[in-house]
mmCIF file of C-alpha atoms in Angstrom:
data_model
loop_
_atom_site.group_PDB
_atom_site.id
_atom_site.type_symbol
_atom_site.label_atom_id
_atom_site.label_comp_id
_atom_site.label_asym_id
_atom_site.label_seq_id
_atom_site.Cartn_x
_atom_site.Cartn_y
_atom_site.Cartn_z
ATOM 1 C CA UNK A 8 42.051 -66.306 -114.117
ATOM 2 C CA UNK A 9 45.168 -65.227 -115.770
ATOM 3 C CA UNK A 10 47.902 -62.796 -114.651
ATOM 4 C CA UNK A 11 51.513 -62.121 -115.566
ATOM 5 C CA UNK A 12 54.745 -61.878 -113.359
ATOM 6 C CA UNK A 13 58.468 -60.676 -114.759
ATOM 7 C CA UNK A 14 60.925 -63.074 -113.733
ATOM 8 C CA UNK A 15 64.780 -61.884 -114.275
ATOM 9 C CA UNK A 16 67.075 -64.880 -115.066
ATOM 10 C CA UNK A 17 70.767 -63.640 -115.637
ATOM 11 C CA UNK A 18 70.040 -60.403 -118.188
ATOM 12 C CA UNK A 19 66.625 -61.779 -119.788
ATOM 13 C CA UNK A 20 63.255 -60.855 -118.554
ATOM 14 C CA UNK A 21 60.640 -63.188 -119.178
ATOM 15 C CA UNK A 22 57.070 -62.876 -119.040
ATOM 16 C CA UNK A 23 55.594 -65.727 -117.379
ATOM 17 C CA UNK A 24 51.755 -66.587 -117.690
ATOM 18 C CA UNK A 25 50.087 -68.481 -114.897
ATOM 19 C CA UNK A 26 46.732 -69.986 -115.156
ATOM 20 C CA UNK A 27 44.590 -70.069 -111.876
ATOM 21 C CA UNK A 28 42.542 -72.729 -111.456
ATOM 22 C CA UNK A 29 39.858 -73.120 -108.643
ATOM 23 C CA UNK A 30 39.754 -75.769 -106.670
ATOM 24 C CA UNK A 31 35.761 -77.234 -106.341
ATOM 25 C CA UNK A 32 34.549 -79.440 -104.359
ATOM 26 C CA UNK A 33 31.223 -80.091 -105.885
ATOM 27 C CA UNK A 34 28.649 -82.701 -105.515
ATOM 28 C CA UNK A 35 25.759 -83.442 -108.065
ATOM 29 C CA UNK A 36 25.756 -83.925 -111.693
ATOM 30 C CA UNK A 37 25.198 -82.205 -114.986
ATOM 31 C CA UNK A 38 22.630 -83.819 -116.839
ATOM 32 C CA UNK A 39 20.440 -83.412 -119.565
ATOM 33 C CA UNK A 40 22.632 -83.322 -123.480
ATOM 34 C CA UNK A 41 19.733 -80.944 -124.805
ATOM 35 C CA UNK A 42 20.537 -78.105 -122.996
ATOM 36 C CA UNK A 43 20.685 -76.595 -119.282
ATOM 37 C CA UNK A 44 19.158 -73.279 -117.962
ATOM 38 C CA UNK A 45 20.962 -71.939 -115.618
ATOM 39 C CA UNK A 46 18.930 -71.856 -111.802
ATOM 40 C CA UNK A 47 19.440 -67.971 -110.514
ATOM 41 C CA UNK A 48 22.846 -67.007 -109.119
ATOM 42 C CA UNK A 49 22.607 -64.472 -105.873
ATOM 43 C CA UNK A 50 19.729 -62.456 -106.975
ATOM 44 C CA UNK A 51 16.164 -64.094 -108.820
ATOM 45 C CA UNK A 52 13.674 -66.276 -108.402
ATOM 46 C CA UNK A 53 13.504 -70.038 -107.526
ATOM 47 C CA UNK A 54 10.048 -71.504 -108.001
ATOM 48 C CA UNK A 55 8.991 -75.323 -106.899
ATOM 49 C CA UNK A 56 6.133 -77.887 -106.626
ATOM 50 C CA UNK A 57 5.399 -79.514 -103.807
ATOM 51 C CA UNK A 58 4.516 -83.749 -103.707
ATOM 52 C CA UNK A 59 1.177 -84.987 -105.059
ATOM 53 C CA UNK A 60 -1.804 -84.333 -103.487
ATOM 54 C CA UNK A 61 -0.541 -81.768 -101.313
ATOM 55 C CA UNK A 62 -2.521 -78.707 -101.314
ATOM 56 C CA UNK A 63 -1.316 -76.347 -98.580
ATOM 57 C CA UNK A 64 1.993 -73.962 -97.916
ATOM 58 C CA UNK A 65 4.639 -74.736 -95.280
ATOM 59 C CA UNK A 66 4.757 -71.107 -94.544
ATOM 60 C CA UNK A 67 3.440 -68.974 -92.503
ATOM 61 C CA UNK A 68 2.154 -65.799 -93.294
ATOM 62 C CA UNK A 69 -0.591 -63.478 -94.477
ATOM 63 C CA UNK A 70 -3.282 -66.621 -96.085
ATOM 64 C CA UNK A 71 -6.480 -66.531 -97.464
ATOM 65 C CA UNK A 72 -8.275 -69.796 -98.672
ATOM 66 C CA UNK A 73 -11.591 -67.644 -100.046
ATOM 67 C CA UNK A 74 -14.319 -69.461 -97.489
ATOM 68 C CA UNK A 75 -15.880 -66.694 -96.388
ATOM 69 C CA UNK A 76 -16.891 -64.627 -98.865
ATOM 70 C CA UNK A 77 -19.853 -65.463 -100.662
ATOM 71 C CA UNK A 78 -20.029 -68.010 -103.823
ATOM 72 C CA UNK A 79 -20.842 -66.797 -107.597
ATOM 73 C CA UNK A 80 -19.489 -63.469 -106.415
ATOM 74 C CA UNK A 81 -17.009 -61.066 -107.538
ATOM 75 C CA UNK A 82 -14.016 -60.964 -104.536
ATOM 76 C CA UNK A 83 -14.061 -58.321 -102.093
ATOM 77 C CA UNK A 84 -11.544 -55.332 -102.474
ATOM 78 C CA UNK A 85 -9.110 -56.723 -100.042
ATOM 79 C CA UNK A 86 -8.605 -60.722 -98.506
ATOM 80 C CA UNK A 87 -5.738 -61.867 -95.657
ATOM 81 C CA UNK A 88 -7.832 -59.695 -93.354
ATOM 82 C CA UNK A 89 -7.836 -56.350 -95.273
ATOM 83 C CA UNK A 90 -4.182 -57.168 -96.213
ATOM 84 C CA UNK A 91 -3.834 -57.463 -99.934
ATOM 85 C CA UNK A 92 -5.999 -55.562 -102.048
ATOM 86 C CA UNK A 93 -7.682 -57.290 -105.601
ATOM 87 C CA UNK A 94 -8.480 -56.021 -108.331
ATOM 88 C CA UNK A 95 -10.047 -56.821 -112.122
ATOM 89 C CA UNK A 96 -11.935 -60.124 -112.797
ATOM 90 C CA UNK A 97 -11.645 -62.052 -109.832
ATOM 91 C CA UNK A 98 -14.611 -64.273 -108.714
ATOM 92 C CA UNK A 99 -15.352 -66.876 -106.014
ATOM 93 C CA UNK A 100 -16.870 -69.961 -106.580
ATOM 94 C CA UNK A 101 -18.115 -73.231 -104.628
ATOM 95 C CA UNK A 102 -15.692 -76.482 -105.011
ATOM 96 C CA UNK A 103 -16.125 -78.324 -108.353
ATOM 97 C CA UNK A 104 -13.936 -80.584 -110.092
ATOM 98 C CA UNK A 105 -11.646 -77.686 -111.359
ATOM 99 C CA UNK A 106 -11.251 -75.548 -108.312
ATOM 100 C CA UNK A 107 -11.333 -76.101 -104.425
ATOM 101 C CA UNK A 108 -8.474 -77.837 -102.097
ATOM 102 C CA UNK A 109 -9.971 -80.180 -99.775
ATOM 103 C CA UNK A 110 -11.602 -78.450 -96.809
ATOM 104 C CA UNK A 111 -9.241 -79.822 -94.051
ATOM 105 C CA UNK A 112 -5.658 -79.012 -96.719
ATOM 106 C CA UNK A 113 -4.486 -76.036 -94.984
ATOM 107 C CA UNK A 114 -1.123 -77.780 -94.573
ATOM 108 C CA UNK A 115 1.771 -79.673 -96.416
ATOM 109 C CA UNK A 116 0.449 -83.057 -95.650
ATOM 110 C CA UNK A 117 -0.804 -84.714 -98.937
ATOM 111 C CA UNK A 118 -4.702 -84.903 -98.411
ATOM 112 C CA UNK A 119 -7.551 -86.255 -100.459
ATOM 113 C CA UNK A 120 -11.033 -86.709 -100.456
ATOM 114 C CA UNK A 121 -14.176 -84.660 -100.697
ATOM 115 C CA UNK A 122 -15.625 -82.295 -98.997
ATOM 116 C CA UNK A 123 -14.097 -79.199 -100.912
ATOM 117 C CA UNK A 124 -13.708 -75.958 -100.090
ATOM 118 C CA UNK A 125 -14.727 -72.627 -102.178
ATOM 119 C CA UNK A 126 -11.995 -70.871 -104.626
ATOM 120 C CA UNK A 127 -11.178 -68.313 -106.658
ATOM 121 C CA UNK A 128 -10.693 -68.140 -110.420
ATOM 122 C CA UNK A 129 -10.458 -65.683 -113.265
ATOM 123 C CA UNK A 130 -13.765 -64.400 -114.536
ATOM 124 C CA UNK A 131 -14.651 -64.913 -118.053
ATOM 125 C CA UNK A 132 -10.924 -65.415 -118.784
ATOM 126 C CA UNK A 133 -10.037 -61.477 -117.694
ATOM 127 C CA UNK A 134 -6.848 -60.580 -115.432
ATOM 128 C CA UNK A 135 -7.244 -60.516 -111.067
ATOM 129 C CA UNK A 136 -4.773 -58.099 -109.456
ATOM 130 C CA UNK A 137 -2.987 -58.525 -106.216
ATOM 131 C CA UNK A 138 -1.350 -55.217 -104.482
ATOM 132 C CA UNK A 139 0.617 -56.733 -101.264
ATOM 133 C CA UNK A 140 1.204 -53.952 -98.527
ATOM 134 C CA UNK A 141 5.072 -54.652 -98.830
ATOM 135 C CA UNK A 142 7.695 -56.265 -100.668
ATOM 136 C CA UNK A 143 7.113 -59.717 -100.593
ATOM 137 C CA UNK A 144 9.855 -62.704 -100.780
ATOM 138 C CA UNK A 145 7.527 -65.770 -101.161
ATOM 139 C CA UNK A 146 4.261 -66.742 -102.634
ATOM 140 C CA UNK A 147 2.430 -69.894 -102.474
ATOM 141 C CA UNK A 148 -0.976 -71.428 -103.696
ATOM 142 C CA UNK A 149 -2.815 -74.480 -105.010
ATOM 143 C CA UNK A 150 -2.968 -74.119 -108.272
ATOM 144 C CA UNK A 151 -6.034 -76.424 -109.792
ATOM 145 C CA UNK A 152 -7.239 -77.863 -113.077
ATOM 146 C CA UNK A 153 -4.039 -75.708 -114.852
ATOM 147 C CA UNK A 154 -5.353 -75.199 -118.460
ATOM 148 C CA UNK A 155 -4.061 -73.613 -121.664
ATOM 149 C CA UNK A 156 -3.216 -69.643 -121.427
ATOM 150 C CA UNK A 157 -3.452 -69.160 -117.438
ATOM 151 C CA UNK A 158 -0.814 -67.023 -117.035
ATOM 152 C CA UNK A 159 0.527 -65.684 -113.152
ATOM 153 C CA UNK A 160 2.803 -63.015 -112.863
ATOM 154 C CA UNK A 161 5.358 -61.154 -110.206
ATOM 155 C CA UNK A 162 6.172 -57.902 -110.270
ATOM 156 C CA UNK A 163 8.557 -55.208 -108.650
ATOM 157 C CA UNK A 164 7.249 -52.286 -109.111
ATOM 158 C CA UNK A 165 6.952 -51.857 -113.060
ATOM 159 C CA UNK A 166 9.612 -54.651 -113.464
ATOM 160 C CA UNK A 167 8.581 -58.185 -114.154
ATOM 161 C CA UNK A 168 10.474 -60.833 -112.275
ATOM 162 C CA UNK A 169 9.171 -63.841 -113.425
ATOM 163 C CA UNK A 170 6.021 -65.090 -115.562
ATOM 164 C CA UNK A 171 4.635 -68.627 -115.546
ATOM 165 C CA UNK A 172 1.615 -70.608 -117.123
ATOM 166 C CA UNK A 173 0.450 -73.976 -117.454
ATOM 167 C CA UNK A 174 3.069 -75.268 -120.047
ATOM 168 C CA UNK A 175 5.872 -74.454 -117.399
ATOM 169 C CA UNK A 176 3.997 -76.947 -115.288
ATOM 170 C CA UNK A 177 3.767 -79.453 -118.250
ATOM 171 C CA UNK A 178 7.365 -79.016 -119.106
ATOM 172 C CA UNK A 179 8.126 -80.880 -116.067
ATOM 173 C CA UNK A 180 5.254 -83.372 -115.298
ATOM 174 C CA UNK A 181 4.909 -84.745 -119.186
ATOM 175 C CA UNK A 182 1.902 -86.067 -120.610
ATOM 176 C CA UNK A 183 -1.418 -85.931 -119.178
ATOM 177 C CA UNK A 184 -3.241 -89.451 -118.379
ATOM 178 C CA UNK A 185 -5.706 -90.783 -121.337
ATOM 179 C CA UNK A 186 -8.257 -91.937 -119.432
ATOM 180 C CA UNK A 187 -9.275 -92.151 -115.551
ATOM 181 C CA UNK A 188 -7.611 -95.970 -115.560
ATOM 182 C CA UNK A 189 -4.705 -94.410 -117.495
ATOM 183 C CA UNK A 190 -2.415 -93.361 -114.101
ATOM 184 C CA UNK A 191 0.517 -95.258 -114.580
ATOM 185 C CA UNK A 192 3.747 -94.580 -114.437
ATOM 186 C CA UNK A 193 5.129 -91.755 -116.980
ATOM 187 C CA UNK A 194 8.305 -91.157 -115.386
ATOM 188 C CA UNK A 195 8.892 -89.687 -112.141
ATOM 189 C CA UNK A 196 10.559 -86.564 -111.050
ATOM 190 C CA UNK A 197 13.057 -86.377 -107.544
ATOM 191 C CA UNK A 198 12.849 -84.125 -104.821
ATOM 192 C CA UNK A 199 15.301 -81.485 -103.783
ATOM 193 C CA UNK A 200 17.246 -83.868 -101.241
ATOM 194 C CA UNK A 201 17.025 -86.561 -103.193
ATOM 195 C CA UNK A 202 15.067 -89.149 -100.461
ATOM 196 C CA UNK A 203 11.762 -88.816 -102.645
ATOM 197 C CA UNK A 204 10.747 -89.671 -106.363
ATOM 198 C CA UNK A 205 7.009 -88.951 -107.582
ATOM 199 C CA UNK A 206 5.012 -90.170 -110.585
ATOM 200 C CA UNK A 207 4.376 -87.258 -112.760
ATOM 201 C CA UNK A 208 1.160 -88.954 -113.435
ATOM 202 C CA UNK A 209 0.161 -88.285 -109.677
ATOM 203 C CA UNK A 210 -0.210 -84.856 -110.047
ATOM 204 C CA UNK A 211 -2.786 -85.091 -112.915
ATOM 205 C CA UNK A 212 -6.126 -85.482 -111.504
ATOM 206 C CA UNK A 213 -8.239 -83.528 -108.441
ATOM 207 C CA UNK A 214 -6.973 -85.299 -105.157
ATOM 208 C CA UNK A 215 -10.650 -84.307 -104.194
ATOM 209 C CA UNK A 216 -11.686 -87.532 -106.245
ATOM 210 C CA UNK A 217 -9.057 -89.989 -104.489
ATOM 211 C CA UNK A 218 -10.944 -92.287 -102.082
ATOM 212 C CA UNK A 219 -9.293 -91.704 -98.685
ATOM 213 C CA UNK A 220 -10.163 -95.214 -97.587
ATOM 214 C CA UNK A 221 -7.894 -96.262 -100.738
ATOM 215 C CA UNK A 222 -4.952 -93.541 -100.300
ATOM 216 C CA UNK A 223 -4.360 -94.355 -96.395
ATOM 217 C CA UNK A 224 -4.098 -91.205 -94.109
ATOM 218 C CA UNK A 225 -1.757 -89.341 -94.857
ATOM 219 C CA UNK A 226 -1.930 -90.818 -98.412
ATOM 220 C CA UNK A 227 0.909 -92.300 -99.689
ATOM 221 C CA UNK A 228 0.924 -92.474 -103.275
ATOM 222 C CA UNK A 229 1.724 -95.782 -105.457
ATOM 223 C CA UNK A 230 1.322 -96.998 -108.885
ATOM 224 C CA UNK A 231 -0.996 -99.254 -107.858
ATOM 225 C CA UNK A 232 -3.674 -96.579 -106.657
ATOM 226 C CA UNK A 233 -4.224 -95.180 -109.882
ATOM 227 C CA UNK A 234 -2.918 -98.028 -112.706
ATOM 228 C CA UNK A 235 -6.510 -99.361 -114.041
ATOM 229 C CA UNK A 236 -8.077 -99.087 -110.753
ATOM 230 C CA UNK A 237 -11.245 -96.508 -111.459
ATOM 231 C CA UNK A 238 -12.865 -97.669 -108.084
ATOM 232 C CA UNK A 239 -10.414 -95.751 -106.442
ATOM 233 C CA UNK A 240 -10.803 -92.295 -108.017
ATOM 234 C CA UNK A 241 -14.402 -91.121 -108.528
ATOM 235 C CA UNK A 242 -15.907 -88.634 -109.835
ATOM 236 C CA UNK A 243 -16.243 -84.965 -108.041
ATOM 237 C CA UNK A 244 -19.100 -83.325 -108.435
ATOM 238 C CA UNK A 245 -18.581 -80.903 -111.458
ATOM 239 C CA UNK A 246 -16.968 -83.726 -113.595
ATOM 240 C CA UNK A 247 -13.456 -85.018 -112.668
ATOM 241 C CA UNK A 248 -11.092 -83.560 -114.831
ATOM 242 C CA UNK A 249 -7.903 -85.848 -114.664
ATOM 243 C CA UNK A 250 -6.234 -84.308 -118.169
ATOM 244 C CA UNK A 251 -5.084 -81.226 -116.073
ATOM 245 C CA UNK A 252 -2.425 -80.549 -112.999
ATOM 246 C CA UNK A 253 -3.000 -79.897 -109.955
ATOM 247 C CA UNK A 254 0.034 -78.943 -108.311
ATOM 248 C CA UNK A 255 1.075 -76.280 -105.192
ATOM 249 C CA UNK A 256 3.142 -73.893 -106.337
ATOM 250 C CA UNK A 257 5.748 -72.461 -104.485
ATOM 251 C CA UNK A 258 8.063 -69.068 -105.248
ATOM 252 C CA UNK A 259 10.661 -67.862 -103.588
ATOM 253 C CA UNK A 260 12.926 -64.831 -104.050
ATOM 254 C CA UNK A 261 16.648 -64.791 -103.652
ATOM 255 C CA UNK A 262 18.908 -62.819 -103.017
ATOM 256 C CA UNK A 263 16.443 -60.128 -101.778
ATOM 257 C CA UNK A 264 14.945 -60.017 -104.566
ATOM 258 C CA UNK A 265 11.263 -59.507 -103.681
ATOM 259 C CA UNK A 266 7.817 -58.751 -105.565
ATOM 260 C CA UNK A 267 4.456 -56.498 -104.623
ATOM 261 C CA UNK A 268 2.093 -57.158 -107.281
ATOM 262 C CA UNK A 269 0.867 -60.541 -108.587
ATOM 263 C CA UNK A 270 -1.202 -60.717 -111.924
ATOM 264 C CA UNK A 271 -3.547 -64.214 -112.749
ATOM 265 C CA UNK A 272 -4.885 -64.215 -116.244
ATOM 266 C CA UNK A 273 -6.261 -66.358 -118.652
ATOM 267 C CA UNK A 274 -9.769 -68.458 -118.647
ATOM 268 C CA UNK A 275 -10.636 -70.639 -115.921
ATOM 269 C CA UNK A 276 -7.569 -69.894 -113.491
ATOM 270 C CA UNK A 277 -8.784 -71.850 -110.848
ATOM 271 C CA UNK A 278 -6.799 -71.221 -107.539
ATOM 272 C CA UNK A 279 -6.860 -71.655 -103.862
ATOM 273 C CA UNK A 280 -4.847 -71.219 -100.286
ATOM 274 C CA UNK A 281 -3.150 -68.436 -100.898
ATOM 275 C CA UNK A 282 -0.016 -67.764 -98.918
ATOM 276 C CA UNK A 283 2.436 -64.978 -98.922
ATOM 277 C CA UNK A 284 5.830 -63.219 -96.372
ATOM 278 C CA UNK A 285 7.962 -60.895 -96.614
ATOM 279 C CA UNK A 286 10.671 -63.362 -95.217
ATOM 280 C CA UNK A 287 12.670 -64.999 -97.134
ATOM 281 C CA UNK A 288 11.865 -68.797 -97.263
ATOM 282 C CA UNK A 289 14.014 -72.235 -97.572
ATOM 283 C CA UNK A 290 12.722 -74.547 -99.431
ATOM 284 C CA UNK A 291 11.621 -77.898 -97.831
ATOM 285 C CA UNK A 292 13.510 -80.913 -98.698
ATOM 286 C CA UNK A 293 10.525 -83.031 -100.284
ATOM 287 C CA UNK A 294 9.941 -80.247 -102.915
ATOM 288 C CA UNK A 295 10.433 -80.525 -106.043
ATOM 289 C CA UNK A 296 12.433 -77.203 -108.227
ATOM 290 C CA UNK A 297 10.805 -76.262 -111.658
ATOM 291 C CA UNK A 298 12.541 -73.456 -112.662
ATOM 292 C CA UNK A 299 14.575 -70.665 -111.825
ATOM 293 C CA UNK A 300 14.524 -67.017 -113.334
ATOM 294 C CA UNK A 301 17.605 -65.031 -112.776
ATOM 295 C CA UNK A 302 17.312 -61.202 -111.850
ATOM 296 C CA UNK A 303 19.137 -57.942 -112.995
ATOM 297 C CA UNK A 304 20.482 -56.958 -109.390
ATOM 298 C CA UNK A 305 20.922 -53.323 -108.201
ATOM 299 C CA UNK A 306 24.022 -51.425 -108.425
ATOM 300 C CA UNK A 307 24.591 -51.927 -105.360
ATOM 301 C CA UNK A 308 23.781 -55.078 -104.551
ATOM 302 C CA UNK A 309 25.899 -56.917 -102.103
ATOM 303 C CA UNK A 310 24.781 -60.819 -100.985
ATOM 304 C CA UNK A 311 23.056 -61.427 -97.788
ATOM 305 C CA UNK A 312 25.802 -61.427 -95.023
ATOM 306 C CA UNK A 313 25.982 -65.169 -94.155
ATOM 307 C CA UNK A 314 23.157 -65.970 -96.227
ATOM 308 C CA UNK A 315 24.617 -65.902 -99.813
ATOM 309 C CA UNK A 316 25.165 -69.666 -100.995
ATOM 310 C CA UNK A 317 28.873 -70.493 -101.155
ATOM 311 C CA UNK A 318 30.662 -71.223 -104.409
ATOM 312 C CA UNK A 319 30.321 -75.063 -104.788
ATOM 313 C CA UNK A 320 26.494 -74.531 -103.330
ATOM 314 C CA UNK A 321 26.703 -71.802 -106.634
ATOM 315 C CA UNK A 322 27.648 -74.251 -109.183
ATOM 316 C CA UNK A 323 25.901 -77.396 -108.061
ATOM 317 C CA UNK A 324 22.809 -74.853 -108.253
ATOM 318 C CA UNK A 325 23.559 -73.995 -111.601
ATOM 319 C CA UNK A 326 24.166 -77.568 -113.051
ATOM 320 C CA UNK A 327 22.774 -79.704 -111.250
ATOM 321 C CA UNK A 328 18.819 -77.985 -111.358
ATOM 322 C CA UNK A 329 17.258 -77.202 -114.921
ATOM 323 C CA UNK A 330 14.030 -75.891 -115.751
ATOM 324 C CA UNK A 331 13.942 -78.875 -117.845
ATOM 325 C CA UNK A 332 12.368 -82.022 -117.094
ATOM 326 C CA UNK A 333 14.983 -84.200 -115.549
ATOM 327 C CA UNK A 334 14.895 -87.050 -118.053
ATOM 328 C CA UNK A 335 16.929 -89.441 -115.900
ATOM 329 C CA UNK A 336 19.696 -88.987 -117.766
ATOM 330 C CA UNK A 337 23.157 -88.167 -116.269
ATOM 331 C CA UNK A 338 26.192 -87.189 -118.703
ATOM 332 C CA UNK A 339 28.565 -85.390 -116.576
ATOM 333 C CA UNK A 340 29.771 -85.901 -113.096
ATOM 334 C CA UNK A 341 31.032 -82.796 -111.328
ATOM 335 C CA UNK A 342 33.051 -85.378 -108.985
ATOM 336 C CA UNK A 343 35.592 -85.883 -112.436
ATOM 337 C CA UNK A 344 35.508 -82.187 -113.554
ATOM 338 C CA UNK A 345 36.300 -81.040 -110.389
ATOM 339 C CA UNK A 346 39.044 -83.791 -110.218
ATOM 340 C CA UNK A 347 40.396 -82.908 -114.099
ATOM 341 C CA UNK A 348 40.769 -79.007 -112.458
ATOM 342 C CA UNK A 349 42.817 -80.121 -109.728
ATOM 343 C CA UNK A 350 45.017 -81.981 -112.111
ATOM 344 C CA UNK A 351 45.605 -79.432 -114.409
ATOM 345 C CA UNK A 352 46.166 -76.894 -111.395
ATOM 346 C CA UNK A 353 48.891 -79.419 -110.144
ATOM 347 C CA UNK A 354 50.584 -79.647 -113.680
ATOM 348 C CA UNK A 355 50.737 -76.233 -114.793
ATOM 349 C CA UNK A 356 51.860 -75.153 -110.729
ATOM 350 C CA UNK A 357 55.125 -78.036 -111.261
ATOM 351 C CA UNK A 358 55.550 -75.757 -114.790
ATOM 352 C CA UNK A 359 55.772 -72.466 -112.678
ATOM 353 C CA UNK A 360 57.736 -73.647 -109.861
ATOM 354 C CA UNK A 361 60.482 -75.297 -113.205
ATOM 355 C CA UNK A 362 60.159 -71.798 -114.945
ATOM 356 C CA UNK A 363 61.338 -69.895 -111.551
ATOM 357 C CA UNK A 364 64.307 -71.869 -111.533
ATOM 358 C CA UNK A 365 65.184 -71.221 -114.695
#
């Protein structure tokens, strides 16, 4: 910030420009050379991953994992008990090797193993329709077998607030495994407090085909599991399809920010444990943040009283998370920027204080 004062020394005036500089106290880096997207400020959308092989939401709220209605079927006009209504192409199906969380993954813990349970998908690649009874501030569901042109989308009234698909996904986790043997090690990505690093490769792959006798209970996933070892992962019935992720997919509104209508398009959008509230949701440590999508707030917006994030939690959200892949790489530490403002703070306040004395 910049802002003038007169100062009167004997008959001259002078017009003395001072430079404000903020004082941060930041943690975190800025990495990435090729370019940062900014995560939302006070108002948008954060949307995250959760660990491999994990197939259920942390949050409670109005769910619907499609068991009970009957296979081959078009959906009924309303699921979460009469809650949210569907419309358009929207068909149920019996687990295969695209579709179908394991029966007992109603939860966050990473499961594996057969039996499955029934799904939804997209029918004949048309568009399925979901009208929630009221704002909503969080949505959550296993999305399966993610292929080429499935396409989910919020909305707020008529106003989109964020639009994903299956390269948004692939943006993050890389490369798909070659081959069933072919799980090694392409990099991994960290989780939001840091204590957790996965191997993109882990989320490639229905956990359905992982031998629970092989992954432990709960499964903990290693290099060795996958690298080479076919034993281990098996087919499903319906073919395994291990060129495709499977990841839970968490969004979460900020900000109040909030959506009522949810859109799934494309061929073969396989999906499953559908979870939504109207609360507003924080996200677990052991996730993992793919993207952010900042909103146009109202006139007369004003941040959550006590809930709006602070200005170093502002700025270590906007440099620190990307929707970029984190590529390991780490070119800028906020630590010596924040130092380099205090510095120049100090110098140019010992130029004001000499100036006033002149």
């Amino acid at each position: 910030m910049v802002y003038g004062e007169d100062i009167v020394s004997g008959t001259a005036v002078k017009r003395v420009l001072f430079f404000v500089v903020p004082l941060l106290t930041v943690g975190g880096t800025l990495g990435g050379s090729s370019g940062v997207s900014a995560g939302v400020s006070e108002y948008g959308v954060d949307y995250y991953i959760s660990p491999p092989l994990v197939q259920g939401s942390y949050v409670p709220g109005q769910s619907e994992d499609f068991n009970d209605f009957d296979t081959a079927a078009t959906c009924p006009p309303t699921i979460a008990n009469g809650e949210i209504a569907v419309t358009g192409a929207c068909k149920t199906l019996i687990a295969d090797g695209s579709g179908g969380a394991t029966a007992e993954a109603i939860d966050p813990t990473p499961t594996v193993g057969a039996p499955g349970s029934d799904y939804a998908s997209t029918d004949s690649g048309g568009e399925i329709t979901f009208i929630m009874p009221e704002a909503q501030r969080y949505l959550g569901f296993w999305w399966s077998a993610g292929s080429g042109g499935n396409i989910v989308r919020f909305f707020d009234g008529d106003n989109e607030v964020l639009s994903l698909n299956t390269d948004d996904l692939t943006a993050l986790l890389g490369l798909a495994p070659t081959s069933v043997g072919d799980f090694g090690s392409t990099g991994f990505i960290e989780s939001l407090d840091t204590a957790s690093t996965y191997v993109r490769h882990h989320y490639f792959g229905n956990p359905r085909g992982v031998l629970a006798s092989a992954a432990g209970s709960p499964p903990v996933m290693t290099a060795a599991l996958w690298e080479g070892n076919t034993t281990n992962y098996v087919p499903v019935p319906g073919g395994t399809i291990y060129s495709e992720p499977f990841v839970y997919l968490h969004v979460l509104g900020q900000g109040n920010l909030s959506f009522d209508r949810v859109t799934f398009s494309g061929f073969g959008f396989e999906f499953d444990n559908f979870v939504v509230s109207p609360f507003s949701q924080t996200p677990q440590g052991s996730l993992v943040l793919a993207g952010s999508a900042a909103g146009t707030p109202p006139p007369d917006f004003e941040p959550p009283a006590g809930g709006g994030r602070t200005p170093s939690i502002d700025l270590g959200h906007y440099l620190e998370r990307s929707e970029l892949p984190n590529t390991g790489r780490r070119n800028m530490s906020l630590e010596w920027m924040a130092a380099t403002f205090v510095a120049i703070g100090t110098i140019l306040l010992g130029a004001q204080r000499r100036i006033r004395r002149v």
